[in-house]
mmCIF file of C-alpha atoms in Angstrom:
data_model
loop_
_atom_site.group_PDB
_atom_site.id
_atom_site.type_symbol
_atom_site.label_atom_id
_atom_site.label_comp_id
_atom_site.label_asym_id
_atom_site.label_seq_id
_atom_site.Cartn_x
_atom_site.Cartn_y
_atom_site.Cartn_z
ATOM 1 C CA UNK A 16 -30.222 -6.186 6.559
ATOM 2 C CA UNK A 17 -31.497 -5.675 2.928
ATOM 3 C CA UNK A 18 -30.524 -8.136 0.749
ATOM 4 C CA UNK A 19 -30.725 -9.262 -2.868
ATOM 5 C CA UNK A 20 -30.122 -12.012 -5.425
ATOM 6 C CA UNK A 21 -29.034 -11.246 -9.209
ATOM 7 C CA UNK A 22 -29.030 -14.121 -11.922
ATOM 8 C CA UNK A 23 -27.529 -14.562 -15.577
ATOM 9 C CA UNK A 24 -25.400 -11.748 -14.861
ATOM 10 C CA UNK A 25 -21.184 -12.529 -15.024
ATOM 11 C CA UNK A 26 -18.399 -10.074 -14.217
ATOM 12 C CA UNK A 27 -16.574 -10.247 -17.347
ATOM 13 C CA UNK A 28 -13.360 -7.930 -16.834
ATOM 14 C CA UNK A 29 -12.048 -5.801 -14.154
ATOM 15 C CA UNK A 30 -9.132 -3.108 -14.760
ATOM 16 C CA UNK A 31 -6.925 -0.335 -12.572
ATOM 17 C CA UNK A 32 -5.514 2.620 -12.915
ATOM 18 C CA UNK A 33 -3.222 4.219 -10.887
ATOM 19 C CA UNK A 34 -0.970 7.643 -11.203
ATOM 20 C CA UNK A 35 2.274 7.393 -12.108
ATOM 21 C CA UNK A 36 3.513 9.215 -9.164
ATOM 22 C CA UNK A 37 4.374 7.025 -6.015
ATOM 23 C CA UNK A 38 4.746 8.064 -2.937
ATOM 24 C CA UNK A 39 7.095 6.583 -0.360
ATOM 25 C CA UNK A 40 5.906 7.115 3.493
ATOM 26 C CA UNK A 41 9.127 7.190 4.460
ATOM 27 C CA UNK A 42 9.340 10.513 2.564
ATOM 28 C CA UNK A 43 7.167 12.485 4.793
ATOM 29 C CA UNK A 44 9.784 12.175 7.288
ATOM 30 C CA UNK A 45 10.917 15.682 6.857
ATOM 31 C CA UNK A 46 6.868 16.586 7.072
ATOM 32 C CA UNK A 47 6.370 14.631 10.642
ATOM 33 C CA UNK A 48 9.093 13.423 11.651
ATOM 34 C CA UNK A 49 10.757 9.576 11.622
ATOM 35 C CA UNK A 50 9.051 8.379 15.010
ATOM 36 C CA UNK A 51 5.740 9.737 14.155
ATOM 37 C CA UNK A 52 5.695 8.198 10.087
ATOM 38 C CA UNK A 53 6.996 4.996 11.649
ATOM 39 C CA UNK A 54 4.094 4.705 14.278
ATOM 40 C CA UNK A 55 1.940 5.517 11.445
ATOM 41 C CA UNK A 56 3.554 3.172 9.018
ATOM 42 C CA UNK A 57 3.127 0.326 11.259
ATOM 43 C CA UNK A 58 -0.189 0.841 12.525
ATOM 44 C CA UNK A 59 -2.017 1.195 8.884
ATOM 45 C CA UNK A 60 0.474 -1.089 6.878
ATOM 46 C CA UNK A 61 0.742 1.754 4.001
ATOM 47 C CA UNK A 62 4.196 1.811 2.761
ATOM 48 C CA UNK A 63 3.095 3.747 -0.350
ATOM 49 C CA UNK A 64 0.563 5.453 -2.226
ATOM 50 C CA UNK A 65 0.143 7.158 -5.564
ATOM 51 C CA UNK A 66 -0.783 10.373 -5.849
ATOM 52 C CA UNK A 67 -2.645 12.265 -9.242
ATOM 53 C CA UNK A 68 -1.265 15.277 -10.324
ATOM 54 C CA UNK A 69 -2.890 18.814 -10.489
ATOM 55 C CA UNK A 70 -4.625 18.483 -13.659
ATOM 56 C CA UNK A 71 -5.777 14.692 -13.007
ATOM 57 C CA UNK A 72 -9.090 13.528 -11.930
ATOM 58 C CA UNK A 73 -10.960 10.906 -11.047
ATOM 59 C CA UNK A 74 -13.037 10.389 -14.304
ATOM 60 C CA UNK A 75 -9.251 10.937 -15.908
ATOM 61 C CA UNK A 76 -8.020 7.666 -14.127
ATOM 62 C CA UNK A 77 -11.025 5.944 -15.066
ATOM 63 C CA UNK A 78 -10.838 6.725 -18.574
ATOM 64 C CA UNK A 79 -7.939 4.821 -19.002
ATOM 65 C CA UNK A 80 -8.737 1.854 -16.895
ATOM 66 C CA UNK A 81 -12.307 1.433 -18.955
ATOM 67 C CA UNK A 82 -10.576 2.025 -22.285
ATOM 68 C CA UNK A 83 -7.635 -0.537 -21.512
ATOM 69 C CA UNK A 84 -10.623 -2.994 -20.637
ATOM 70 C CA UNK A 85 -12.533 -2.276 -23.702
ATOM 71 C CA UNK A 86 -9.314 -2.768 -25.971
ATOM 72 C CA UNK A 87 -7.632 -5.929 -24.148
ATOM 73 C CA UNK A 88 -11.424 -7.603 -23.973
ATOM 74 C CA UNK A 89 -12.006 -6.267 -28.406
ATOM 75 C CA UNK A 90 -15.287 -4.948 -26.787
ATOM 76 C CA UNK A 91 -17.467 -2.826 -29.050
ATOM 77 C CA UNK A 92 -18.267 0.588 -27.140
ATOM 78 C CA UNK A 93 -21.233 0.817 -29.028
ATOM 79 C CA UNK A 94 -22.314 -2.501 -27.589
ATOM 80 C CA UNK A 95 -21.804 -1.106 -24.167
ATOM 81 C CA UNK A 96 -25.715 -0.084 -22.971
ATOM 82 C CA UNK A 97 -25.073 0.918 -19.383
ATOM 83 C CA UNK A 98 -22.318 2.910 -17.599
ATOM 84 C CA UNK A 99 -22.315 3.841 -13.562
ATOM 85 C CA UNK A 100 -19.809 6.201 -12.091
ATOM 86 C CA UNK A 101 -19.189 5.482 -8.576
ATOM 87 C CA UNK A 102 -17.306 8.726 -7.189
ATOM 88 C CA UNK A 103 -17.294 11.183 -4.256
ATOM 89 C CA UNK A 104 -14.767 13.016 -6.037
ATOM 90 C CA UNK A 105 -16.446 14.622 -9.088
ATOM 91 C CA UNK A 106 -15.047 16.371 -11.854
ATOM 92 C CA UNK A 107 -18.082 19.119 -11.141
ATOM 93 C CA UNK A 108 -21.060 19.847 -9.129
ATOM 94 C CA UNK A 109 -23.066 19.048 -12.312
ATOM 95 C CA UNK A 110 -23.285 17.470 -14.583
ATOM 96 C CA UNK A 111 -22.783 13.932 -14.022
ATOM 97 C CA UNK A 112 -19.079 12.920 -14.594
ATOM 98 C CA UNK A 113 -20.787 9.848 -16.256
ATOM 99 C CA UNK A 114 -21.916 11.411 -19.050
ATOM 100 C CA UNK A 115 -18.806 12.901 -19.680
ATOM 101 C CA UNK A 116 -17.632 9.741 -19.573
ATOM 102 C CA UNK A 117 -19.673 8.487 -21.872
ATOM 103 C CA UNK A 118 -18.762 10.841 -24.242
ATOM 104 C CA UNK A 119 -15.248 10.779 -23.865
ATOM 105 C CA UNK A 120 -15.565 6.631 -24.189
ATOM 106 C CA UNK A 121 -17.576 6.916 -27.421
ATOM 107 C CA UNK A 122 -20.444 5.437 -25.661
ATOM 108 C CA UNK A 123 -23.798 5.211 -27.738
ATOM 109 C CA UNK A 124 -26.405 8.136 -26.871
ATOM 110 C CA UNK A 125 -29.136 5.218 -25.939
ATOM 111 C CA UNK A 126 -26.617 4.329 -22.925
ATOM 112 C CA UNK A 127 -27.737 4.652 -19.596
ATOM 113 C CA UNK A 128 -25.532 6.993 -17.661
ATOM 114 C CA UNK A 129 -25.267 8.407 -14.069
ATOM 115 C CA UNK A 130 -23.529 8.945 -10.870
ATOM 116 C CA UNK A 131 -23.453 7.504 -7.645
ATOM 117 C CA UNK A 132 -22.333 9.466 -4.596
ATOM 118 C CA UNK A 133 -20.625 6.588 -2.562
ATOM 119 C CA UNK A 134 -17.073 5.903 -0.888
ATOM 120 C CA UNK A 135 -15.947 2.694 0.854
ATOM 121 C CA UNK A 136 -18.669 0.332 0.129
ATOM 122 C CA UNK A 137 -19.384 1.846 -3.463
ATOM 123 C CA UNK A 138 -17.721 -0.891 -5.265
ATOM 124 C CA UNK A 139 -20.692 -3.450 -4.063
ATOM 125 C CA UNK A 140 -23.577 -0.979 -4.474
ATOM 126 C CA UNK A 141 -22.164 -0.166 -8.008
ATOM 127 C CA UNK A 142 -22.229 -4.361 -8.661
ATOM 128 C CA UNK A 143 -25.671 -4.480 -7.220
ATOM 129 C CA UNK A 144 -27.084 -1.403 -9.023
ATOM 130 C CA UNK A 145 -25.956 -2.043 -12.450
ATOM 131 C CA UNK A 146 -26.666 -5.599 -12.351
ATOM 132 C CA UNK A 147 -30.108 -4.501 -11.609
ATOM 133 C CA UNK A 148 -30.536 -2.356 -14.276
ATOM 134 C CA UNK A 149 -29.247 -4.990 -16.494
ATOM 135 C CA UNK A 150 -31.751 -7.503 -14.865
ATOM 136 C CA UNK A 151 -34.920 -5.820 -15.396
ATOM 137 C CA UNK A 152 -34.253 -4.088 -18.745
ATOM 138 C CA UNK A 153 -32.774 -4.858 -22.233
ATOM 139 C CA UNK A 154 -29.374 -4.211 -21.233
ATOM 140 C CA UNK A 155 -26.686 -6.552 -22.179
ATOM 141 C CA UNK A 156 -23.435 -4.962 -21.389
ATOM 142 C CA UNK A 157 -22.519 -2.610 -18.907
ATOM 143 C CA UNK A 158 -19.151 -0.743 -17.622
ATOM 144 C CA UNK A 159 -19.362 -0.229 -13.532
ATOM 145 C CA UNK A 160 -16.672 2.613 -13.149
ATOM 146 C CA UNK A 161 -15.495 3.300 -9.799
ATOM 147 C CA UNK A 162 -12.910 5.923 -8.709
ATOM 148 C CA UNK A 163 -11.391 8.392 -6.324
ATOM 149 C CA UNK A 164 -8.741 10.810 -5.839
ATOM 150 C CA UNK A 165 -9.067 11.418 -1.696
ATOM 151 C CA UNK A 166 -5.996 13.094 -1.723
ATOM 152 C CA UNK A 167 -7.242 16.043 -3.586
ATOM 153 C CA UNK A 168 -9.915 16.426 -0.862
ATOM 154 C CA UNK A 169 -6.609 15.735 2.473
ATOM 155 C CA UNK A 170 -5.014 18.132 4.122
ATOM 156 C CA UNK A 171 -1.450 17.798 3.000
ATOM 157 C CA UNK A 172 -0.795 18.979 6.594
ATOM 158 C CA UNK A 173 -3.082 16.173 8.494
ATOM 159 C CA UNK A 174 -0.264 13.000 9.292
ATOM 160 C CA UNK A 175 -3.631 11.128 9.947
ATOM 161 C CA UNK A 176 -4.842 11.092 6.810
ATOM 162 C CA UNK A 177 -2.726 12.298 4.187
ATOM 163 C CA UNK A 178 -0.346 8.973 4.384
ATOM 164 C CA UNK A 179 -3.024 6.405 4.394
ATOM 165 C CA UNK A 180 -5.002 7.506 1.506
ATOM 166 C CA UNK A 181 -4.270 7.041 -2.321
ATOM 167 C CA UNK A 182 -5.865 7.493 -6.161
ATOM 168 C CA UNK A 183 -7.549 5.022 -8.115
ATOM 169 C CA UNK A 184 -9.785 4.457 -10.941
ATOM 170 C CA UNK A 185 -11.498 1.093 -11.642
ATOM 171 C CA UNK A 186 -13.420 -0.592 -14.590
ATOM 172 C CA UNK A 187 -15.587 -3.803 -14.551
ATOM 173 C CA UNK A 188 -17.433 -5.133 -17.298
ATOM 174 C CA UNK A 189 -21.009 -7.235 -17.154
ATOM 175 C CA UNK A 190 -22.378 -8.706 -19.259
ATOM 176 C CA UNK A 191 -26.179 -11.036 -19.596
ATOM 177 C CA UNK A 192 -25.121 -14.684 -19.474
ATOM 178 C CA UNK A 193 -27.266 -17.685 -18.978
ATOM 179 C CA UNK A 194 -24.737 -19.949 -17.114
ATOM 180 C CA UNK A 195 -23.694 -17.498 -14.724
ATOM 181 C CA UNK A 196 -24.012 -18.458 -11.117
ATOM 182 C CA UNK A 197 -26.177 -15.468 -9.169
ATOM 183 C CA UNK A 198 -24.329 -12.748 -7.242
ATOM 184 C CA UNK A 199 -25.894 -12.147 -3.729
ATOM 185 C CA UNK A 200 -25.876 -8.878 -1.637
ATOM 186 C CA UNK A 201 -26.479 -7.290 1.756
ATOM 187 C CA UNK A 202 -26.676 -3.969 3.211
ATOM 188 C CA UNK A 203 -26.951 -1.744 5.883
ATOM 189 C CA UNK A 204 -26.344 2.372 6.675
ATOM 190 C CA UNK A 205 -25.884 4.217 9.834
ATOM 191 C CA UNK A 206 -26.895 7.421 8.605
ATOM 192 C CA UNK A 207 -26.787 8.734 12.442
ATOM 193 C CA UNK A 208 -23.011 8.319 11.903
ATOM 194 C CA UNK A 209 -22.048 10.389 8.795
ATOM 195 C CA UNK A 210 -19.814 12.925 10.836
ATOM 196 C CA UNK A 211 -17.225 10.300 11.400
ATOM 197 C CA UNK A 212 -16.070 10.946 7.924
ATOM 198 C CA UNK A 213 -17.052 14.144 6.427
ATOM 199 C CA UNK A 214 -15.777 16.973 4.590
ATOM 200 C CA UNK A 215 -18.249 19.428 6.249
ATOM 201 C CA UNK A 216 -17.952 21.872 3.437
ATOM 202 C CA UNK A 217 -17.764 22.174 -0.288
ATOM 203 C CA UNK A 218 -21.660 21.616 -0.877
ATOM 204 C CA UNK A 219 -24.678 23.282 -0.186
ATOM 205 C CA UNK A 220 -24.763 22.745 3.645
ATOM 206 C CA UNK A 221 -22.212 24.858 4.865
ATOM 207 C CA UNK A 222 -21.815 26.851 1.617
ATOM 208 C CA UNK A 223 -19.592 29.998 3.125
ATOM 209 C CA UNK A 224 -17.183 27.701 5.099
ATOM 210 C CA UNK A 225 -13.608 29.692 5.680
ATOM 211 C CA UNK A 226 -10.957 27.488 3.534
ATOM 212 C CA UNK A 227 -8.199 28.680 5.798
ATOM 213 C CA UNK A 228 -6.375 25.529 7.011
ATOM 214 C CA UNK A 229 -6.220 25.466 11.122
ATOM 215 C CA UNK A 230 -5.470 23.550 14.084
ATOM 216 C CA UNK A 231 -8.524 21.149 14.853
ATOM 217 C CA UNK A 232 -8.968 19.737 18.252
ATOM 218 C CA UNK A 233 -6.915 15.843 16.923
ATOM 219 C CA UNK A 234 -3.592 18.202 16.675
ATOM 220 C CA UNK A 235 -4.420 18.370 13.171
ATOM 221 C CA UNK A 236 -4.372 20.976 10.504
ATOM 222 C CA UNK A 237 -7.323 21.121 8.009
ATOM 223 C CA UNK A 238 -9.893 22.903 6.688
ATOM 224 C CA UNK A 239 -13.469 22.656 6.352
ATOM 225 C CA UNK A 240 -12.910 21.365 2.679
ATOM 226 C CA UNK A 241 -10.606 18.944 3.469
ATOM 227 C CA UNK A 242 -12.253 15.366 5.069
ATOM 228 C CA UNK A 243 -12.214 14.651 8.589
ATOM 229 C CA UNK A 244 -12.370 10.583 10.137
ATOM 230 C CA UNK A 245 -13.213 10.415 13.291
ATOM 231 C CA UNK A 246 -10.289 7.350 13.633
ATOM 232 C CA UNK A 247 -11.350 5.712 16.943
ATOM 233 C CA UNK A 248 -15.211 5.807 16.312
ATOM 234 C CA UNK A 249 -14.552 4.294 13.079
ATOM 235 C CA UNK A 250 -12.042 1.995 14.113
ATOM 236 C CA UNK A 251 -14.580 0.403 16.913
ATOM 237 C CA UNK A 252 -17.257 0.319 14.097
ATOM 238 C CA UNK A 253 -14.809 -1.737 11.416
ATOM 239 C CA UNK A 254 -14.018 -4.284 14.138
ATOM 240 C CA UNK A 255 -17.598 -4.830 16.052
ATOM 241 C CA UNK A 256 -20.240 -4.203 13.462
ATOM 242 C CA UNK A 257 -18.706 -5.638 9.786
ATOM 243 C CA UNK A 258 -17.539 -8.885 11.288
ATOM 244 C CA UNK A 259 -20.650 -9.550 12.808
ATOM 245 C CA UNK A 260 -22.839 -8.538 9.306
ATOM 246 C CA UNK A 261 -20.272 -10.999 7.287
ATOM 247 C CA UNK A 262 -21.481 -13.298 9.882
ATOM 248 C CA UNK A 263 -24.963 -12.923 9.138
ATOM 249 C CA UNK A 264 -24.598 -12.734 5.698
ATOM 250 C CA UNK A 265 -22.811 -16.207 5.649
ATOM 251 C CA UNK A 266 -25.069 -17.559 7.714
ATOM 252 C CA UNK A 267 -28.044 -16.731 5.577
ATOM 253 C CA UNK A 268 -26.386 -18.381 2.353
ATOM 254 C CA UNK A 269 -25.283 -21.170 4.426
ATOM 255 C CA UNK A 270 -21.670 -20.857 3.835
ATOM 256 C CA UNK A 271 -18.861 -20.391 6.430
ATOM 257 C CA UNK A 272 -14.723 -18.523 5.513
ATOM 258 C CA UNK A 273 -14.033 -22.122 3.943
ATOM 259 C CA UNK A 274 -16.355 -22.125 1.260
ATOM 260 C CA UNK A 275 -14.600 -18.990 -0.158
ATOM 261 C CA UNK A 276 -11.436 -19.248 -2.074
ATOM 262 C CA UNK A 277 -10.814 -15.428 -1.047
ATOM 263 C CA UNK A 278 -12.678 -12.878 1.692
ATOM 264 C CA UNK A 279 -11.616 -9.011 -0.273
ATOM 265 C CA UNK A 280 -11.903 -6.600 2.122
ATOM 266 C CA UNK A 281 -11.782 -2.862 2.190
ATOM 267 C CA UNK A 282 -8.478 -1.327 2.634
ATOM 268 C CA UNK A 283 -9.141 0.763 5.416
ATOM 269 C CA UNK A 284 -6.705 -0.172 7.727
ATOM 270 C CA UNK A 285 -4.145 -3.396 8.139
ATOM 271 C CA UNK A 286 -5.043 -4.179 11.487
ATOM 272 C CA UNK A 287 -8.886 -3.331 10.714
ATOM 273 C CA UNK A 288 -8.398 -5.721 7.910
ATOM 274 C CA UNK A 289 -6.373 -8.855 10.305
ATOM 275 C CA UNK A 290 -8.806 -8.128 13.295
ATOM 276 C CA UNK A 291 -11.749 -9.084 10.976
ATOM 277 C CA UNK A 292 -10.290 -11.834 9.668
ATOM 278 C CA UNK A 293 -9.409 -13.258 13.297
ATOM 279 C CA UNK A 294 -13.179 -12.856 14.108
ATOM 280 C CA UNK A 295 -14.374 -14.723 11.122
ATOM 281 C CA UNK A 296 -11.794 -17.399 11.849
ATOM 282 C CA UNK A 297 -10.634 -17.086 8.375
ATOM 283 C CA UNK A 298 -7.625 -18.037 7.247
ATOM 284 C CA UNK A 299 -5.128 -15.033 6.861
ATOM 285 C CA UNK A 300 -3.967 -16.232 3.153
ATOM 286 C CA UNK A 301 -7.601 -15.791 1.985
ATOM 287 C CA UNK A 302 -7.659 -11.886 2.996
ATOM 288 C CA UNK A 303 -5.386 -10.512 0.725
ATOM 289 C CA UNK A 304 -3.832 -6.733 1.969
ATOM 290 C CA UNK A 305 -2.846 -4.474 -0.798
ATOM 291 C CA UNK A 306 -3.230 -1.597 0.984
ATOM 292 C CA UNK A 307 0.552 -1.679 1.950
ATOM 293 C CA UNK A 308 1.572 -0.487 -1.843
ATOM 294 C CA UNK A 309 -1.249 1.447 -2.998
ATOM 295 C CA UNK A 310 -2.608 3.081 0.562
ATOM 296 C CA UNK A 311 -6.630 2.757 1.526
ATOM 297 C CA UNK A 312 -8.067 3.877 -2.018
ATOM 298 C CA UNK A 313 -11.524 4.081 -0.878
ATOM 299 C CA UNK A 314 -14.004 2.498 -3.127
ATOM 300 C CA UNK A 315 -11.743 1.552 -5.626
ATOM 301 C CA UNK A 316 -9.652 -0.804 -2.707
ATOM 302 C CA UNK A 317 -11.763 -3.731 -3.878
ATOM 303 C CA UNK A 318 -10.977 -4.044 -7.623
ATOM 304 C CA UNK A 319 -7.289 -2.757 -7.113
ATOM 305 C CA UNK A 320 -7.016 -5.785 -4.693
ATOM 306 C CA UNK A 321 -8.428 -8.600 -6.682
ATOM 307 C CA UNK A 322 -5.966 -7.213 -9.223
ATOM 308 C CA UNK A 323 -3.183 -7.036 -6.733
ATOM 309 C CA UNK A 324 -4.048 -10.388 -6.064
ATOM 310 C CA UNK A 325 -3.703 -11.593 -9.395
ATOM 311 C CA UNK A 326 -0.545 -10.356 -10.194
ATOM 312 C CA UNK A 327 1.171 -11.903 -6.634
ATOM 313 C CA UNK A 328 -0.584 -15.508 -7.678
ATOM 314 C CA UNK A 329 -0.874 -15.273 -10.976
ATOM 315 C CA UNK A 330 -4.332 -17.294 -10.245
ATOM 316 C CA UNK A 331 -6.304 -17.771 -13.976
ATOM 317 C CA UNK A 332 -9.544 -19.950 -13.134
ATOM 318 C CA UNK A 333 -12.610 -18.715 -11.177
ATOM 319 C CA UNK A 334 -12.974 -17.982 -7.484
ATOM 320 C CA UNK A 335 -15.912 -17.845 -5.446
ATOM 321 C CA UNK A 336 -14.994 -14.570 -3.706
ATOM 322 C CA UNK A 337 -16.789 -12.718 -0.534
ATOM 323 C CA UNK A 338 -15.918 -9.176 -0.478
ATOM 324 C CA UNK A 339 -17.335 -6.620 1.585
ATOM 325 C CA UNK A 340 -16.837 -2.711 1.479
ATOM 326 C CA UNK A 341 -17.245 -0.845 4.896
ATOM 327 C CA UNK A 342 -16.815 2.991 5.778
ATOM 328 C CA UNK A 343 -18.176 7.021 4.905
ATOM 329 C CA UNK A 344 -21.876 6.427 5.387
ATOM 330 C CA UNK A 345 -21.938 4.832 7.982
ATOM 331 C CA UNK A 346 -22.533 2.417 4.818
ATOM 332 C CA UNK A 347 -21.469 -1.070 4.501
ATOM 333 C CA UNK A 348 -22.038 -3.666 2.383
ATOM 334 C CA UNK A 349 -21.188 -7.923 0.816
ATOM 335 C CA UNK A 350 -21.236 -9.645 -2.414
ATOM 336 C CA UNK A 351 -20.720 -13.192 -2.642
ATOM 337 C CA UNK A 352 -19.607 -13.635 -6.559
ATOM 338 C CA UNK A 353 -17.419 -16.122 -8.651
ATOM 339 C CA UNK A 354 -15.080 -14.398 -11.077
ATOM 340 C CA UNK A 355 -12.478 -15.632 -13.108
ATOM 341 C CA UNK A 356 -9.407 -14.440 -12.462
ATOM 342 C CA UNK A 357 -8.435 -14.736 -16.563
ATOM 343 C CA UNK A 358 -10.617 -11.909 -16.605
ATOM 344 C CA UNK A 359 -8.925 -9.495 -14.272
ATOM 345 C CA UNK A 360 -6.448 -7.021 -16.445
ATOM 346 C CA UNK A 361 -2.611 -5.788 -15.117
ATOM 347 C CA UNK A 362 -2.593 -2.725 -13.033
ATOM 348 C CA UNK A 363 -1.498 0.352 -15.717
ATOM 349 C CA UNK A 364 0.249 3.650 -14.638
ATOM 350 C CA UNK A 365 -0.880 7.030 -16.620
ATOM 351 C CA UNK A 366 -0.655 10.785 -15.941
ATOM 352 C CA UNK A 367 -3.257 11.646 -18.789
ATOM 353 C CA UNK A 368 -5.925 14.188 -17.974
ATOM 354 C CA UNK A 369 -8.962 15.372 -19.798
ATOM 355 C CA UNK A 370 -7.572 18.654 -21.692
ATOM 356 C CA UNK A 371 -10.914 19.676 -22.748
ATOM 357 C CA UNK A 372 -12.600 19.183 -19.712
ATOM 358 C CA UNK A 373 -11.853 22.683 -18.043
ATOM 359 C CA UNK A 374 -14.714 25.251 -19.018
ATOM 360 C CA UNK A 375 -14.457 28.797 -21.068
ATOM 361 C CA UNK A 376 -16.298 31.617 -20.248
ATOM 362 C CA UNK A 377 -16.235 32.785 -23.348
#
């Protein structure tokens, strides 16, 4: 596995943002049926999700969760020197929804900006990337933004899908500091496995796919722009090959599931999540499940849950916390870093949207 080590570098602040618009699963009842939600309901764990509206994207979500960090923490956005968008839902083809970001965030023109192209374990390749940048340059402060709107990209008519995922935008601040103990990564890809979660179309592959929605060989309906999981290949992959890499990667710090005050997992799945604790041997209370009220959120499931886990505990000091992201790739990744919980902002609601962000031809 490739791994890494980054010093002086502290997470300073994380914040969420979710739509205001919940979803019940027992609601789709009239969509599925009772017996087929409730086989659903307790198989994943999702009781709930929330859903963005028409206008709402992505970038519009996390907006608000970097501007509520920026105002609860009295942070400068001129000070801010580096900002990361971690997405697969973009608000266009090009240009980078970062830059719009920074824009829209009053960000100064010397900040770097960009996009990364990464789902389930995009929260811990964000960490890694921007504390690199932040490591080898002048960089003092940076804003890691990471969020997702999956069910703009579900078949509303796919009952494997469409109740398990949900919206989320994310912010975390970094920032240089001296006394900060290092963060340390690992990572691996199975690029030979990318169909097991795709949407085939809506790029430049298969650029003339037909967007008519029909019956695909699961039972269900979708089209080639809506995203397809291959459930049991995935399913044997989340339970065989992540336990086994959070294995190696404790191994190679020399730590075991006690030396962690909390394992945050990836909300793909709540029996994914308890079968991989049972294989570490870890204690359940240390693997926190939010998935149940807020769906699997893709790579925003990381953040939401540390701040999910704040608000059940109300926990203030720092935790040494492993967390690991697994999925879309096949890419999968762990982080071994303290934060303090102080740091870690209440979950806010919005329905704002980005009014100038649709384009005139005039």
């Amino acid at each position: 596995m490739a791994k890494a080590r980054i010093r002086n570098i502290a997470v300073k602040g994380i914040s969420c943002a979710l739509p205001t618009t919940r979803v019940d699963s027992i609601r789709r009842y009239k969509d599925f049926g009772k017996e087929a939600v409730d086989k659903i309901i307790d198989k994943t764990g999702v009781q709930s999700i929330y859903k963005s509206h028409e206008k709402q994207t992505a970038s519009d979500l996390a907006y608000v969760a970097a501007k509520n960090l920026l105002k609860e923490k009295d942070i400068d956005p001129n000070s801010i020197e580096a900002l990361i968008l971690v997405t697969q839902t973009p608000d266009y083809r090009l240009p980078a929804t970062a830059c719009v970001l920074q824009y829209r965030l009053g960000l100064p023109e010397e900040c770097i900006c960009f996009d990364i192209n990464l789902g389930c374990s995009g929260y811990v390749y964000g960490l890694y990337s921007i504390s690199s940048i932040m490591n080898n340059s002048n960089v003092k402060r940076a804003l890691l933004l990471v969020a997702e709107t999956p069910t703009k990209r579900i078949s509303p008519l796919d009952r494997s899908l469409s109740m398990l995922f949900g919206d989320c935008g994310t912010a975390t601040l970094l920032e240089k500091n001296d006394l900060a103990k290092p963060i340390f990564f690992a990572f691996k890809t199975l690029g030979d496995r990318f169909k097991k979660i795709i949407v085939p179309a809506g790029g430049y592959r298969n650029f003339n796919a037909p967007v008519e929605r029909t019956v695909w060989a699961d039972g269900n309906i979708r089209s080639d722009y809506d995203t397809y999981m291959n459930g049991q290949d995935v399913f044997s992959f989340s339970i065989s090959e992540v336990p086994q890499f959070i294995k190696e990667f404790m191994s190679d710090l020399n730590t075991d599931e006690s030396d962690y005050d909390y394992i945050v997992l990836h909300q793909a799945n709540q029996y994914i999540l308890k079968q991989i604790g049972r294989k570490l041997k870890a204690d359940i209370s240390k693997i926190p499940i939010s998935m149940i009220h807020y769906g699997n959120t893709s790579n925003t499931s990381i953040p939401l849950t540390l701040a999910y886990l704040k608000s059940q505990d109300r926990v203030m000091e720092e935790k040494k916390i492993l967390m690991s992201g697994f999925g879309v790739g096949l890419s999968w990744a762990a982080a071994q870093v303290s934060i303090n919980f102080d740091d870690i902002l209440p979950i806010v609601h919005t329905d704002d949207y980005f009014k100038d962000g649709a384009v005139s031809h005039d």
